[in-house]
mmCIF file of C-alpha atoms in Angstrom:
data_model
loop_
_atom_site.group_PDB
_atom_site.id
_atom_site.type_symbol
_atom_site.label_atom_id
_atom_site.label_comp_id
_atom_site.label_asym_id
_atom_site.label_seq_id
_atom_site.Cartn_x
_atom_site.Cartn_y
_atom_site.Cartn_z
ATOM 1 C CA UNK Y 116 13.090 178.048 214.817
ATOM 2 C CA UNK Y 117 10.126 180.633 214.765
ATOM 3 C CA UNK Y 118 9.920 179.459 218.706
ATOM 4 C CA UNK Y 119 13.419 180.272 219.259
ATOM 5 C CA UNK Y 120 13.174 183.823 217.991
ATOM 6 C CA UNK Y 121 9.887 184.642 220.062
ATOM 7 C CA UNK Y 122 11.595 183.472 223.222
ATOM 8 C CA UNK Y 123 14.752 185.768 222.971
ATOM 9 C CA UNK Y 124 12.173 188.431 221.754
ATOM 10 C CA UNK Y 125 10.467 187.919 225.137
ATOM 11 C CA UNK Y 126 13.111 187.650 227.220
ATOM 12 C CA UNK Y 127 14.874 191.039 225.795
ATOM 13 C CA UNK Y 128 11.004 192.821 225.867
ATOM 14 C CA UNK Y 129 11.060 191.410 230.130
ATOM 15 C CA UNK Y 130 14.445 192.778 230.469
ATOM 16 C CA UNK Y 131 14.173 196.117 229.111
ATOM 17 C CA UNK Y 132 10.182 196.584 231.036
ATOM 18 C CA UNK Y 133 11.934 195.563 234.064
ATOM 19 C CA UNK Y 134 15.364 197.917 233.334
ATOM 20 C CA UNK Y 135 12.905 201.011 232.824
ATOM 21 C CA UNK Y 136 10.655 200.629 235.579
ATOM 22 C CA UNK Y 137 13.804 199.970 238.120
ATOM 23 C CA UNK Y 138 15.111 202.884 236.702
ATOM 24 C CA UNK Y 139 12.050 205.032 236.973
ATOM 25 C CA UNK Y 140 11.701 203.711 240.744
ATOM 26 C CA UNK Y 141 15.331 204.819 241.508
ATOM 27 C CA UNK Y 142 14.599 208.511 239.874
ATOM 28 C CA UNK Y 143 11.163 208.998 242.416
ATOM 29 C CA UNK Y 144 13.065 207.981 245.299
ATOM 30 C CA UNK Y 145 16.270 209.940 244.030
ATOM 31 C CA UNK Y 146 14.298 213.296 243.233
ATOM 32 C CA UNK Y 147 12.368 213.329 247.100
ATOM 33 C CA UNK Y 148 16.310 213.347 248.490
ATOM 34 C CA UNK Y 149 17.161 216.452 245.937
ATOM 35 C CA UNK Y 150 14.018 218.703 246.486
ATOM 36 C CA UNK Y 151 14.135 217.771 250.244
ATOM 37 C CA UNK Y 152 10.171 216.636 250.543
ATOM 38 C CA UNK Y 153 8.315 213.448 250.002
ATOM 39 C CA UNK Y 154 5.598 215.864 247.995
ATOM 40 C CA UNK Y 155 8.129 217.229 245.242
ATOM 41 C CA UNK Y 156 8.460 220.857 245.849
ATOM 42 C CA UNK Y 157 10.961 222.858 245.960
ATOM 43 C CA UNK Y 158 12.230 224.355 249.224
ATOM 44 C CA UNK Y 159 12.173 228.369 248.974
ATOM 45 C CA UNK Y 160 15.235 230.855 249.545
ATOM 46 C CA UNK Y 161 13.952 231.826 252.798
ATOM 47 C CA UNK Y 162 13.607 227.775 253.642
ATOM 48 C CA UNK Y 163 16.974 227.702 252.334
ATOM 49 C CA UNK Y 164 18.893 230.276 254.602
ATOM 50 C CA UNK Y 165 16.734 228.891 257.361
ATOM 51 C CA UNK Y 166 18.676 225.170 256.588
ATOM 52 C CA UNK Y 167 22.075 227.070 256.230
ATOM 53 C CA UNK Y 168 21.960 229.036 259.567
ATOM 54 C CA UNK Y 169 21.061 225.528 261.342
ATOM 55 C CA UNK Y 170 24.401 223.633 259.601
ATOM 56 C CA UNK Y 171 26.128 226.888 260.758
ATOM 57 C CA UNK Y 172 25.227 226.089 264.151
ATOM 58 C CA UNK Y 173 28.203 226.943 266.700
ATOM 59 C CA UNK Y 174 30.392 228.678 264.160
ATOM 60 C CA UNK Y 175 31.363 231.885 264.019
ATOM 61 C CA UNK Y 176 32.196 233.847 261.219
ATOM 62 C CA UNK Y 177 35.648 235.591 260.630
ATOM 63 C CA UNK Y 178 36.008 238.912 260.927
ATOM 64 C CA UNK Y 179 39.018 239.119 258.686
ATOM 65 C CA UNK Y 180 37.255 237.942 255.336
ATOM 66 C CA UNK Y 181 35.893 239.716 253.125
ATOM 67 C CA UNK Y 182 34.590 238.543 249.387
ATOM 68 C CA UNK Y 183 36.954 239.728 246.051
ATOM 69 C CA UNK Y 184 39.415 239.314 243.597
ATOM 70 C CA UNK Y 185 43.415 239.527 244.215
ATOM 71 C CA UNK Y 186 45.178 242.778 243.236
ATOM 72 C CA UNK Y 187 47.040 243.134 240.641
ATOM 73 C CA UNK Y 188 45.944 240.236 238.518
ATOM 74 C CA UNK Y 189 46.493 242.018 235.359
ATOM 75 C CA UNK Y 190 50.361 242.243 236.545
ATOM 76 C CA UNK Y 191 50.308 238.100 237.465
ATOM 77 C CA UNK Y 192 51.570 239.084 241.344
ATOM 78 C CA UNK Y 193 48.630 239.539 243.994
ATOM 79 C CA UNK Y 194 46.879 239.230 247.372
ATOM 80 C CA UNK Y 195 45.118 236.260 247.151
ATOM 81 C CA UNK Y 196 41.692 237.427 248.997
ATOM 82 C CA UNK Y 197 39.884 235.128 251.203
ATOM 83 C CA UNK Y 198 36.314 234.174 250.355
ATOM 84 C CA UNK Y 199 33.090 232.466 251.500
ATOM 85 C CA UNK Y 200 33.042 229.093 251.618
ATOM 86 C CA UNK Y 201 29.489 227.726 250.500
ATOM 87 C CA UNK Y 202 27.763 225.347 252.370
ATOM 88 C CA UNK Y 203 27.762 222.085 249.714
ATOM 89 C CA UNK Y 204 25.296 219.888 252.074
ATOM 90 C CA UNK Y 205 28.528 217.962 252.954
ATOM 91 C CA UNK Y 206 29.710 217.416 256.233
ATOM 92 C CA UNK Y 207 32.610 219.873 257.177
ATOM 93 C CA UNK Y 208 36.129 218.336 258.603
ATOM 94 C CA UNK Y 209 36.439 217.679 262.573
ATOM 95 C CA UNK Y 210 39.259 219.673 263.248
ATOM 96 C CA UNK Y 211 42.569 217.582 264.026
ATOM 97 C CA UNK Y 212 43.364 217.228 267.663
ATOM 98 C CA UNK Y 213 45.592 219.792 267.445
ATOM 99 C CA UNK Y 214 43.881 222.344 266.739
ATOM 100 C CA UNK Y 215 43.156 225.063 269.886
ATOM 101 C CA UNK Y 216 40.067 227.943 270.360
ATOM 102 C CA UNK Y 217 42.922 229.889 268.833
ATOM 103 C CA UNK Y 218 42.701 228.507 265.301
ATOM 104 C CA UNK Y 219 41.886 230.970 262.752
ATOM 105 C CA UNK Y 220 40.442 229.584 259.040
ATOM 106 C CA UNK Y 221 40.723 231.624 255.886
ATOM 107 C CA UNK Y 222 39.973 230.314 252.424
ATOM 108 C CA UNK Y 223 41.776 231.827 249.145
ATOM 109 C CA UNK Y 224 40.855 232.161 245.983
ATOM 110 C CA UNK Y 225 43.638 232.489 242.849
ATOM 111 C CA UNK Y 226 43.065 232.155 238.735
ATOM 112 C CA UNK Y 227 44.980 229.106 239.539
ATOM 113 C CA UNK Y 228 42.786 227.417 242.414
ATOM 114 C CA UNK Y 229 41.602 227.382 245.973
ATOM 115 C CA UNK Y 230 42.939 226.751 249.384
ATOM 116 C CA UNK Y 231 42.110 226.688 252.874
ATOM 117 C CA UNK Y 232 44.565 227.728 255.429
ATOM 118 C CA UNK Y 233 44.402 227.374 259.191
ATOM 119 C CA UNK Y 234 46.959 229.325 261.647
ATOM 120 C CA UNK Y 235 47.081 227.913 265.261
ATOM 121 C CA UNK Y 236 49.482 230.594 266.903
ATOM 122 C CA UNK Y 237 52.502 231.500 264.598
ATOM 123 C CA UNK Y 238 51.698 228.049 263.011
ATOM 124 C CA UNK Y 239 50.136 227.495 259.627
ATOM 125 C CA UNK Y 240 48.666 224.611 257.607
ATOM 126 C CA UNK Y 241 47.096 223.821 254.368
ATOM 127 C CA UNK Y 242 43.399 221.913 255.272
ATOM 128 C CA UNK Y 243 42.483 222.048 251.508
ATOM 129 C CA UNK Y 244 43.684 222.680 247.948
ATOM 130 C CA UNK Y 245 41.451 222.760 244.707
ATOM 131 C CA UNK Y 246 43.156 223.339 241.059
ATOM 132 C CA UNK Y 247 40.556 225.914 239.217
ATOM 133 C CA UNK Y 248 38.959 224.111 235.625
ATOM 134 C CA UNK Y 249 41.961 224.241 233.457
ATOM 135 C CA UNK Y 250 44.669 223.793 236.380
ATOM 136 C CA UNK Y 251 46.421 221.259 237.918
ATOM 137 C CA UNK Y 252 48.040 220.845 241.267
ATOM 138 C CA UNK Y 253 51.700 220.994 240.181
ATOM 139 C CA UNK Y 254 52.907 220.448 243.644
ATOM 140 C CA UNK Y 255 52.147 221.381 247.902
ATOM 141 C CA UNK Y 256 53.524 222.045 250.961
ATOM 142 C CA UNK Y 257 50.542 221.494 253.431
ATOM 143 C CA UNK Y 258 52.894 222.037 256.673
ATOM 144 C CA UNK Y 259 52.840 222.449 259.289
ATOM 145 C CA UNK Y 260 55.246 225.628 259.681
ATOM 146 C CA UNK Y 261 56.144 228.340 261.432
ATOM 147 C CA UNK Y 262 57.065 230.141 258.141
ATOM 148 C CA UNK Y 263 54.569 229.549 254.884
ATOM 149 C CA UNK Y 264 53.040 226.556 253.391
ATOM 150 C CA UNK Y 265 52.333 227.046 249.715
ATOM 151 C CA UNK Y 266 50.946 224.957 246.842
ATOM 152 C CA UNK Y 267 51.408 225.234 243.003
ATOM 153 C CA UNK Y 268 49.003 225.074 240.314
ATOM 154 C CA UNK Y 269 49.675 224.959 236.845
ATOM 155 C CA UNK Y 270 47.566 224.970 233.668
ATOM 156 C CA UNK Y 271 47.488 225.821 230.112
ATOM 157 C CA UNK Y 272 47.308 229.872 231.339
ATOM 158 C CA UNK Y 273 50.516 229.433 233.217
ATOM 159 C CA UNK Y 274 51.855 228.679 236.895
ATOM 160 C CA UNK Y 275 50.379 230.009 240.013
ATOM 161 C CA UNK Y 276 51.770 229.853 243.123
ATOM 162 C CA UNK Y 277 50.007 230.662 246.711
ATOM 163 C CA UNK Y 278 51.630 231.088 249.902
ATOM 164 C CA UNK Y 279 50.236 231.664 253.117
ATOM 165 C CA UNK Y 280 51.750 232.882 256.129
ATOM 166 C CA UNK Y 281 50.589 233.652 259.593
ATOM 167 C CA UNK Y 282 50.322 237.442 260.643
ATOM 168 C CA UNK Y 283 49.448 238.575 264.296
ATOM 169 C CA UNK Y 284 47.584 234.454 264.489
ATOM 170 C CA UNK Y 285 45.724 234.903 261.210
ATOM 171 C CA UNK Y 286 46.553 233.247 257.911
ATOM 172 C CA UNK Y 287 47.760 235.769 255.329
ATOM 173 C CA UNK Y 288 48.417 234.681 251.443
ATOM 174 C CA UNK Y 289 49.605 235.900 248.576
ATOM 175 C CA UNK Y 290 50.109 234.775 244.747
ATOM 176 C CA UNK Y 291 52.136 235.325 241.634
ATOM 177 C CA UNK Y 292 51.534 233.885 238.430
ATOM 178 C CA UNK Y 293 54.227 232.883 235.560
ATOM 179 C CA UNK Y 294 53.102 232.804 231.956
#
Protein backbone atom coordinates (compact mmCIF):
# COMPACT_ATOMS: atom_id res chain seq x y z
CA UNK A 1 0.00 0.00 0.00
CA UNK A 2 2.90 2.44 1.07
CA UNK A 3 3.97 1.80 -2.86
CA UNK A 4 0.69 2.82 -4.05
CA UNK A 5 0.67 6.15 -2.27
CA UNK A 6 4.34 7.11 -3.43
CA UNK A 7 3.38 6.45 -7.02
CA UNK A 8 0.26 8.81 -7.15
CA UNK A 9 2.52 11.18 -5.03
CA UNK A 10 4.94 11.07 -8.00
CA UNK A 11 2.82 11.19 -10.63
CA UNK A 12 0.81 14.42 -9.16
CA UNK A 13 4.62 16.04 -8.13
CA UNK A 14 5.50 15.22 -12.46
CA UNK A 15 2.29 16.76 -13.34
CA UNK A 16 2.28 19.87 -11.49
CA UNK A 17 6.60 20.43 -12.41
CA UNK A 18 5.56 19.90 -15.86
CA UNK A 19 2.07 22.27 -15.58
CA UNK A 20 4.38 25.16 -14.11
CA UNK A 21 7.18 25.07 -16.33
CA UNK A 22 4.68 24.89 -19.57
CA UNK A 23 3.11 27.63 -18.08
CA UNK A 24 6.17 29.67 -17.36
CA UNK A 25 7.34 28.86 -21.11
CA UNK A 26 3.98 30.21 -22.49
CA UNK A 27 4.36 33.61 -20.23
CA UNK A 28 8.28 34.30 -21.86
CA UNK A 29 7.06 33.76 -25.21
CA UNK A 30 3.67 35.65 -24.41
CA UNK A 31 5.44 38.79 -22.74
CA UNK A 32 8.19 39.27 -26.04
CA UNK A 33 4.65 39.63 -28.25
CA UNK A 34 3.28 42.39 -25.53
CA UNK A 35 6.48 44.57 -25.06
CA UNK A 36 7.20 44.16 -28.84
CA UNK A 37 11.12 42.93 -28.42
CA UNK A 38 12.78 39.63 -27.93
CA UNK A 39 15.00 41.64 -25.06
CA UNK A 40 11.93 42.72 -22.77
CA UNK A 41 11.77 46.40 -22.92
CA UNK A 42 9.38 48.50 -23.29
CA UNK A 43 8.88 50.47 -26.51
CA UNK A 44 8.91 54.41 -25.69
CA UNK A 45 6.07 57.07 -26.57
CA UNK A 46 8.06 58.42 -29.29
CA UNK A 47 8.55 54.51 -30.60
CA UNK A 48 4.98 54.39 -30.09
CA UNK A 49 3.63 57.32 -32.33
CA UNK A 50 6.34 56.24 -34.72
CA UNK A 51 4.25 52.53 -34.92
CA UNK A 52 0.87 54.49 -35.06
CA UNK A 53 1.74 56.88 -37.98
CA UNK A 54 2.99 53.62 -39.99
CA UNK A 55 -0.67 51.63 -39.31
CA UNK A 56 -2.07 55.08 -40.34
CA UNK A 57 -0.44 54.72 -43.53
CA UNK A 58 -2.77 56.02 -46.53
CA UNK A 59 -5.46 57.48 -44.31
CA UNK A 60 -6.41 60.67 -43.94
CA UNK A 61 -7.83 62.27 -41.15
CA UNK A 62 -11.31 64.05 -41.09
CA UNK A 63 -11.57 67.39 -40.99
CA UNK A 64 -15.00 67.41 -39.46
CA UNK A 65 -14.04 65.72 -36.00
CA UNK A 66 -13.20 67.13 -33.32
CA UNK A 67 -12.77 65.41 -29.59
CA UNK A 68 -15.81 66.22 -26.72
CA UNK A 69 -18.76 65.58 -24.95
CA UNK A 70 -22.52 66.03 -26.40
CA UNK A 71 -24.43 69.18 -25.39
CA UNK A 72 -26.82 69.26 -23.24
CA UNK A 73 -26.25 66.06 -21.36
CA UNK A 74 -27.47 67.41 -18.18
CA UNK A 75 -30.98 67.95 -20.14
CA UNK A 76 -30.75 63.97 -21.60
CA UNK A 77 -31.11 65.52 -25.48
CA UNK A 78 -27.65 66.21 -27.33
CA UNK A 79 -25.19 66.30 -30.25
CA UNK A 80 -23.55 63.26 -30.07
CA UNK A 81 -19.79 64.53 -30.93
CA UNK A 82 -17.55 62.48 -32.99
CA UNK A 83 -14.27 61.28 -31.52
CA UNK A 84 -10.88 59.62 -32.15
CA UNK A 85 -10.84 56.30 -32.73
CA UNK A 86 -7.63 54.65 -31.06
CA UNK A 87 -5.55 52.48 -32.82
CA UNK A 88 -6.17 48.89 -30.72
CA UNK A 89 -3.26 46.94 -32.76
CA UNK A 90 -6.22 45.28 -34.59
CA UNK A 91 -6.65 45.23 -38.10
CA UNK A 92 -9.25 47.90 -39.30
CA UNK A 93 -12.37 46.71 -41.67
CA UNK A 94 -11.79 46.61 -45.66
CA UNK A 95 -14.37 48.79 -46.65
CA UNK A 96 -17.44 46.95 -48.42
CA UNK A 97 -17.41 47.12 -52.16
CA UNK A 98 -19.61 49.72 -52.08
CA UNK A 99 -18.08 52.08 -50.66
CA UNK A 100 -16.65 55.17 -53.16
CA UNK A 101 -13.51 57.97 -52.53
CA UNK A 102 -16.62 59.80 -51.41
CA UNK A 103 -17.20 57.94 -48.15
CA UNK A 104 -16.96 60.01 -45.16
CA UNK A 105 -16.39 58.07 -41.45
CA UNK A 106 -17.35 59.68 -38.19
CA UNK A 107 -17.40 57.88 -34.86
CA UNK A 108 -19.88 59.01 -31.88
CA UNK A 109 -19.68 58.87 -28.58
CA UNK A 110 -23.09 58.88 -26.12
CA UNK A 111 -23.46 57.97 -22.07
CA UNK A 112 -25.17 55.14 -23.70
CA UNK A 113 -22.40 53.77 -26.23
CA UNK A 114 -20.45 54.17 -29.41
CA UNK A 115 -21.00 54.06 -33.08
CA UNK A 116 -19.41 54.44 -36.28
CA UNK A 117 -21.23 55.91 -39.14
CA UNK A 118 -20.23 56.06 -42.78
CA UNK A 119 -22.16 58.43 -45.44
CA UNK A 120 -21.48 57.52 -49.16
CA UNK A 121 -23.44 60.49 -50.89
CA UNK A 122 -26.89 61.19 -49.20
CA UNK A 123 -26.48 57.53 -47.98
CA UNK A 124 -25.72 56.46 -44.45
CA UNK A 125 -24.76 53.28 -42.58
CA UNK A 126 -23.96 52.00 -39.22
CA UNK A 127 -20.17 50.09 -39.55
CA UNK A 128 -20.12 49.67 -35.69
CA UNK A 129 -22.08 49.86 -32.43
CA UNK A 130 -20.62 49.42 -28.80
CA UNK A 131 -23.10 49.56 -25.57
CA UNK A 132 -20.95 51.76 -22.86
CA UNK A 133 -20.21 49.43 -19.30
CA UNK A 134 -23.62 49.38 -17.85
CA UNK A 135 -25.61 49.44 -21.33
CA UNK A 136 -27.00 47.21 -23.55
CA UNK A 137 -27.83 47.31 -27.20
CA UNK A 138 -31.64 47.46 -26.93
CA UNK A 139 -32.05 47.43 -30.62
CA UNK A 140 -30.35 48.90 -34.43
CA UNK A 141 -31.00 50.03 -37.59
CA UNK A 142 -27.55 49.70 -39.40
CA UNK A 143 -29.11 50.77 -42.97
CA UNK A 144 -28.47 51.53 -45.43
CA UNK A 145 -30.71 54.82 -45.89
CA UNK A 146 -31.17 57.78 -47.39
CA UNK A 147 -32.79 59.15 -44.17
CA UNK A 148 -31.09 58.03 -40.56
CA UNK A 149 -29.95 54.80 -39.20
CA UNK A 150 -30.08 54.76 -35.43
CA UNK A 151 -29.39 52.25 -32.64
CA UNK A 152 -30.69 52.02 -29.00
CA UNK A 153 -28.95 51.41 -25.90
CA UNK A 154 -30.38 50.85 -22.71
CA UNK A 155 -29.03 50.35 -19.18
CA UNK A 156 -29.74 50.71 -15.61
CA UNK A 157 -29.26 54.88 -16.18
CA UNK A 158 -31.97 54.82 -18.77
CA UNK A 159 -32.46 54.62 -22.72
CA UNK A 160 -30.32 56.31 -25.21
CA UNK A 161 -30.98 56.63 -28.54
CA UNK A 162 -28.46 57.84 -31.51
CA UNK A 163 -29.32 58.76 -34.88
CA UNK A 164 -27.24 59.71 -37.60
CA UNK A 165 -28.03 61.39 -40.67
CA UNK A 166 -26.12 62.57 -43.65
CA UNK A 167 -25.60 66.46 -44.07
CA UNK A 168 -23.92 68.04 -47.24
CA UNK A 169 -22.10 63.91 -47.60
CA UNK A 170 -21.01 63.84 -43.96
CA UNK A 171 -22.57 61.79 -41.19
CA UNK A 172 -24.30 63.98 -38.61
CA UNK A 173 -25.82 62.40 -35.16
CA UNK A 174 -27.61 63.27 -32.48
CA UNK A 175 -28.96 61.65 -29.05
CA UNK A 176 -31.63 61.86 -26.42
CA UNK A 177 -31.77 59.97 -23.39
CA UNK A 178 -35.04 58.70 -21.36
CA UNK A 179 -34.75 58.09 -17.64
Amino acid sequence: MPSRTFLALAGWTAAAVAATLTGLAAVEIIGDGITGSTDGKAISSKQVEQQLDAAKGSLSPDPGQSQGQGEGQNTGQGTATPTATPDTGTPTPTPSPTATATAVRKTFSTPGGTAIAVCEGPTVRLLSWAPAQGYGVDSADPGPDGEHVEVKFEGSAGKVELRVRCVNGRPSGSWKQDD
